[in-house]
């Protein structure tokens, strides 16, 4: 099977190497960005981050905060990236282990071993290709990851998971399955999602209150698949020992009840 080709390039981020590199640099130096690039990697480990899933022109400066965090810690064995199933194809929870992915920066390796292990850990997780071929919520994070990992290009790998389910019990079981995989080795959790809700939602996330956040979303008719990666990520981070999600920066999104937020689980 050939590498998965980029489908978000030219839409959510530039399609050429030089323009993409320049836009990422602009994101880091933007007034809403961190104002600087990642310094150097250390042996420090981090549980994971939340980064927006919109276009770089809309939310890239906020995303840069999360990637600055990732660029200054020990390179994990793999990144586990949670996104929503924006194509509505496939099962309620899908993982992809079939081939590597391409961006304008080059190839990113799929961590097949742990993706397959995850698929065996919970019967709602289906190892399938179709829902990923046109999915943008995972791909949009890869160029940023490549940029902050450019000295470790060959070692960079990831496990993509997309979620259609909004069933609370299923989301909790997925969080437990991901946490179990992560406990086997040093992985980094990435939640690719815009924040659904208002500033009250930021408080639930900061305090890792996945149940309260879910109930808030249901009460306000906001619980949809776009929020599912957040619910899973918050619960998974808590299971892995996180005590909080530190808010790095945020701004209002382009629609009502959408916030672009960057968090670090710690």
Coordinates of C-alpha atoms in Angstrom, one line a residue:
X1 CA 0.0 0.0 0.0
X2 CA 1.4 3.4 -1.0
X3 CA 1.9 6.2 1.6
X4 CA -1.1 8.2 2.5
X5 CA -0.9 11.4 0.6
X6 CA -1.7 14.8 2.2
X7 CA -5.2 16.1 1.7
X8 CA -5.2 19.1 4.0
X9 CA -2.2 20.8 2.3
X10 CA -3.3 23.8 0.3
X11 CA -6.4 24.0 2.6
X12 CA -5.4 24.0 6.2
X13 CA -1.7 24.7 5.6
X14 CA 0.5 25.6 2.6
X15 CA 1.3 22.9 0.1
X16 CA 4.9 23.8 -0.7
X17 CA 7.9 23.1 1.6
X18 CA 9.1 26.7 1.7
X19 CA 5.7 28.3 2.3
X20 CA 4.8 25.8 5.0
X21 CA 8.1 26.3 6.8
X22 CA 7.6 30.0 6.6
X23 CA 4.1 29.9 7.9
X24 CA 5.1 27.7 10.9
X25 CA 7.8 30.2 11.8
X26 CA 5.3 33.0 11.6
X27 CA 3.0 31.1 13.9
X28 CA 5.7 30.8 16.6
X29 CA 6.6 34.6 16.3
X30 CA 3.0 35.8 16.0
X31 CA 1.7 38.1 18.8
X32 CA -0.7 35.3 19.8
X33 CA 2.1 32.7 19.6
X34 CA 4.9 32.0 22.1
X35 CA 7.2 34.6 20.5
X36 CA 10.1 32.2 20.2
X37 CA 11.0 28.8 18.8
X38 CA 11.6 25.6 20.8
X39 CA 15.1 25.9 22.4
X40 CA 16.6 22.4 22.7
X41 CA 15.4 19.0 23.7
X42 CA 15.9 17.8 27.3
X43 CA 15.3 14.4 29.0
X44 CA 12.2 15.9 30.6
X45 CA 9.0 13.9 29.8
X46 CA 5.5 15.2 29.4
X47 CA 2.1 13.4 29.3
X48 CA 0.8 15.4 26.3
X49 CA -0.9 18.5 24.9
X50 CA -4.1 19.8 23.3
X51 CA -3.7 21.8 20.1
X52 CA -6.4 23.3 17.8
X53 CA -7.4 21.4 14.6
X54 CA -8.3 24.4 12.4
X55 CA -6.1 26.0 9.7
X56 CA -2.7 27.4 10.5
X57 CA -3.9 30.9 9.4
X58 CA -6.8 30.7 12.0
X59 CA -5.2 28.9 14.9
X60 CA -1.6 28.2 14.1
X61 CA -0.2 30.8 16.5
X62 CA -2.1 29.1 19.4
X63 CA -1.0 25.6 18.2
X64 CA 2.6 26.9 18.3
X65 CA 2.4 27.0 22.1
X66 CA 1.7 23.3 22.3
X67 CA 4.5 22.4 19.9
X68 CA 7.0 24.6 21.7
X69 CA 6.3 22.4 24.7
X70 CA 6.8 19.2 22.6
X71 CA 9.9 20.5 21.0
X72 CA 11.7 21.0 24.4
X73 CA 11.1 17.5 25.9
X74 CA 12.4 14.0 25.3
X75 CA 11.3 12.6 22.0
X76 CA 8.7 9.9 22.7
X77 CA 8.6 6.5 21.2
X78 CA 5.5 7.6 19.4
X79 CA 2.8 10.3 19.5
X80 CA -0.8 9.1 20.0
X81 CA -3.0 11.6 18.2
X82 CA -6.7 11.8 18.9
X83 CA -9.0 13.5 16.4
X84 CA -12.6 13.5 15.5
X85 CA -14.0 11.5 12.5
X86 CA -14.7 14.4 10.2
X87 CA -15.7 12.2 7.3
X88 CA -18.3 10.0 9.2
X89 CA -16.9 6.9 7.5
X90 CA -16.1 3.7 9.3
X91 CA -16.7 2.7 12.9
X92 CA -17.3 4.6 16.1
X93 CA -13.6 4.5 16.9
X94 CA -10.9 3.9 14.3
X95 CA -7.1 3.4 14.3
X96 CA -4.8 3.3 11.2
X97 CA -1.8 1.0 10.9
X98 CA -1.5 0.4 7.2
X99 CA 1.1 2.8 5.8
X100 CA 3.2 5.9 6.5
X101 CA 1.8 9.4 5.9
X102 CA 3.2 12.2 3.8
X103 CA 3.3 16.0 4.2
X104 CA 5.2 18.6 2.2
X105 CA 8.0 18.1 4.7
X106 CA 8.3 14.3 3.9
X107 CA 7.2 11.0 5.4
X108 CA 6.0 10.4 9.0
X109 CA 6.1 6.8 10.2
X110 CA 3.1 5.0 11.5
X111 CA 3.7 3.1 14.7
X112 CA 2.1 -0.1 13.5
X113 CA 2.9 -2.3 16.5
X114 CA 1.2 -0.1 19.1
X115 CA -1.7 0.8 16.8
X116 CA -2.4 -2.9 16.3
X117 CA -2.1 -3.5 20.1
X118 CA -4.6 -0.7 20.7
X119 CA -7.1 -2.2 18.2
X120 CA -6.9 -5.5 20.1
X121 CA -7.5 -3.9 23.5
X122 CA -11.1 -2.7 23.0
X123 CA -13.6 -4.2 20.6
X124 CA -15.0 -0.8 19.6
X125 CA -11.7 0.1 18.0
X126 CA -11.5 -0.8 14.3
X127 CA -8.2 -0.9 12.4
X128 CA -9.4 0.5 9.1
X129 CA -8.0 2.8 6.4
X130 CA -11.1 4.4 4.7
X131 CA -12.1 7.0 7.4
X132 CA -8.5 8.3 7.5
X133 CA -8.0 8.9 3.8
X134 CA -9.9 12.2 3.8
X135 CA -9.6 13.0 7.5
X136 CA -7.9 16.4 8.3
X137 CA -7.9 16.4 12.1
X138 CA -4.9 14.2 12.4
X139 CA -2.9 15.3 9.4
X140 CA -3.1 19.0 10.4
X141 CA -0.8 18.3 13.4
X142 CA 1.9 16.5 11.4
X143 CA 3.9 19.4 9.8
X144 CA 4.2 21.1 13.2
X145 CA 5.4 17.8 14.7
X146 CA 7.9 17.4 11.9
X147 CA 9.1 21.0 12.3
X148 CA 9.9 20.7 16.0
X149 CA 11.3 17.2 15.5
X150 CA 13.5 17.9 12.4
X151 CA 16.7 16.7 14.1
X152 CA 14.9 13.3 14.8
X153 CA 13.0 12.8 11.5
X154 CA 13.6 9.1 11.2
X155 CA 12.6 8.4 14.8
X156 CA 9.3 10.3 14.6
X157 CA 6.2 8.0 14.6
X158 CA 2.6 8.3 15.5
X159 CA -0.6 6.3 16.2
X160 CA -3.7 8.1 14.7
X161 CA -7.1 7.5 16.4
X162 CA -10.3 9.2 15.2
X163 CA -13.6 9.1 17.1
X164 CA -17.2 9.3 15.9
X165 CA -18.7 8.0 19.2
X166 CA -20.3 10.4 21.7
X167 CA -21.2 7.6 24.1
X168 CA -19.6 8.4 27.5
X169 CA -18.9 4.8 28.5
X170 CA -17.2 4.1 25.1
X171 CA -15.1 7.3 25.5
X172 CA -14.0 6.2 29.0
X173 CA -13.0 2.7 27.8
X174 CA -11.0 4.3 24.9
X175 CA -9.2 6.5 27.4
X176 CA -8.4 3.5 29.5
X177 CA -7.1 1.6 26.5
X178 CA -4.9 4.4 25.4
X179 CA -3.5 4.9 28.9
X180 CA -2.6 1.2 29.1
X181 CA -0.7 1.4 25.8
X182 CA 1.1 4.5 27.0
X183 CA 2.1 3.0 30.3
X184 CA 4.1 0.3 28.4
X185 CA 6.6 2.9 27.1
X186 CA 7.1 6.6 26.8
X187 CA 4.5 7.9 24.4
X188 CA 3.1 11.4 24.1
X189 CA -0.6 12.1 23.9
X190 CA -1.9 14.8 21.5
X191 CA -5.5 15.9 21.4
X192 CA -6.2 17.5 18.0
X193 CA -9.3 19.5 18.7
X194 CA -10.8 23.0 19.0
X195 CA -12.4 23.6 22.4
X196 CA -16.2 23.2 22.3
X197 CA -18.0 25.7 24.6
X198 CA -17.3 28.9 26.3
X199 CA -14.8 29.9 29.0
X200 CA -16.5 27.6 31.5
X201 CA -15.3 24.8 29.3
X202 CA -11.7 25.9 29.8
X203 CA -12.1 25.5 33.5
X204 CA -13.3 21.9 33.2
X205 CA -10.3 21.1 31.0
X206 CA -7.8 22.8 33.3
X207 CA -9.1 20.8 36.2
X208 CA -9.3 17.5 34.2
X209 CA -13.0 17.2 34.9
X210 CA -14.0 15.0 31.9
X211 CA -17.3 14.0 33.4
X212 CA -18.4 17.5 34.3
X213 CA -17.3 18.7 30.9
X214 CA -19.3 16.0 29.2
X215 CA -22.4 16.9 31.3
X216 CA -21.9 20.6 30.5
X217 CA -21.8 19.8 26.8
X218 CA -24.9 17.6 26.9
X219 CA -26.8 20.2 28.9
X220 CA -26.0 22.9 26.4
X221 CA -26.6 20.7 23.3
X222 CA -23.0 20.9 22.4
X223 CA -22.0 17.2 22.8
X224 CA -20.9 16.1 19.3
X225 CA -18.1 14.1 17.9
X226 CA -15.9 17.2 17.6
X227 CA -15.7 17.2 21.5
X228 CA -15.0 13.5 21.9
X229 CA -11.2 13.7 21.5
X230 CA -11.2 16.3 24.3
X231 CA -13.2 14.0 26.7
X232 CA -11.0 11.0 25.9
X233 CA -7.8 13.1 26.2
X234 CA -8.7 14.6 29.5
X235 CA -9.6 11.3 31.1
X236 CA -6.5 9.6 29.6
X237 CA -4.2 12.3 30.9
X238 CA -5.7 11.9 34.4
X239 CA -5.2 8.1 34.3
X240 CA -1.6 8.7 33.4
X241 CA -1.0 10.8 36.5
X242 CA -1.7 14.3 35.2
X243 CA -3.0 16.7 37.9
X244 CA -4.0 19.6 35.6
X245 CA -4.0 20.8 32.1
X246 CA -2.0 24.0 32.1
X247 CA -3.6 26.6 29.8
X248 CA -0.8 28.0 27.5
X249 CA -2.9 30.4 25.5
X250 CA -6.3 30.7 23.8
X251 CA -8.5 32.9 21.6
X252 CA -12.0 32.9 20.3
X253 CA -12.6 30.7 17.3
X254 CA -14.4 31.6 14.0
X255 CA -17.7 30.3 15.2
X256 CA -19.9 30.5 18.3
X257 CA -18.9 28.1 21.1
X258 CA -15.5 27.4 19.5
X259 CA -12.2 28.4 21.2
X260 CA -8.7 27.8 20.0
X261 CA -6.8 26.6 23.0
X262 CA -3.4 25.2 23.8
X263 CA -2.9 23.1 26.9
X264 CA -0.1 21.0 28.4
X265 CA -1.1 18.0 30.6
X266 CA 1.2 17.8 33.7

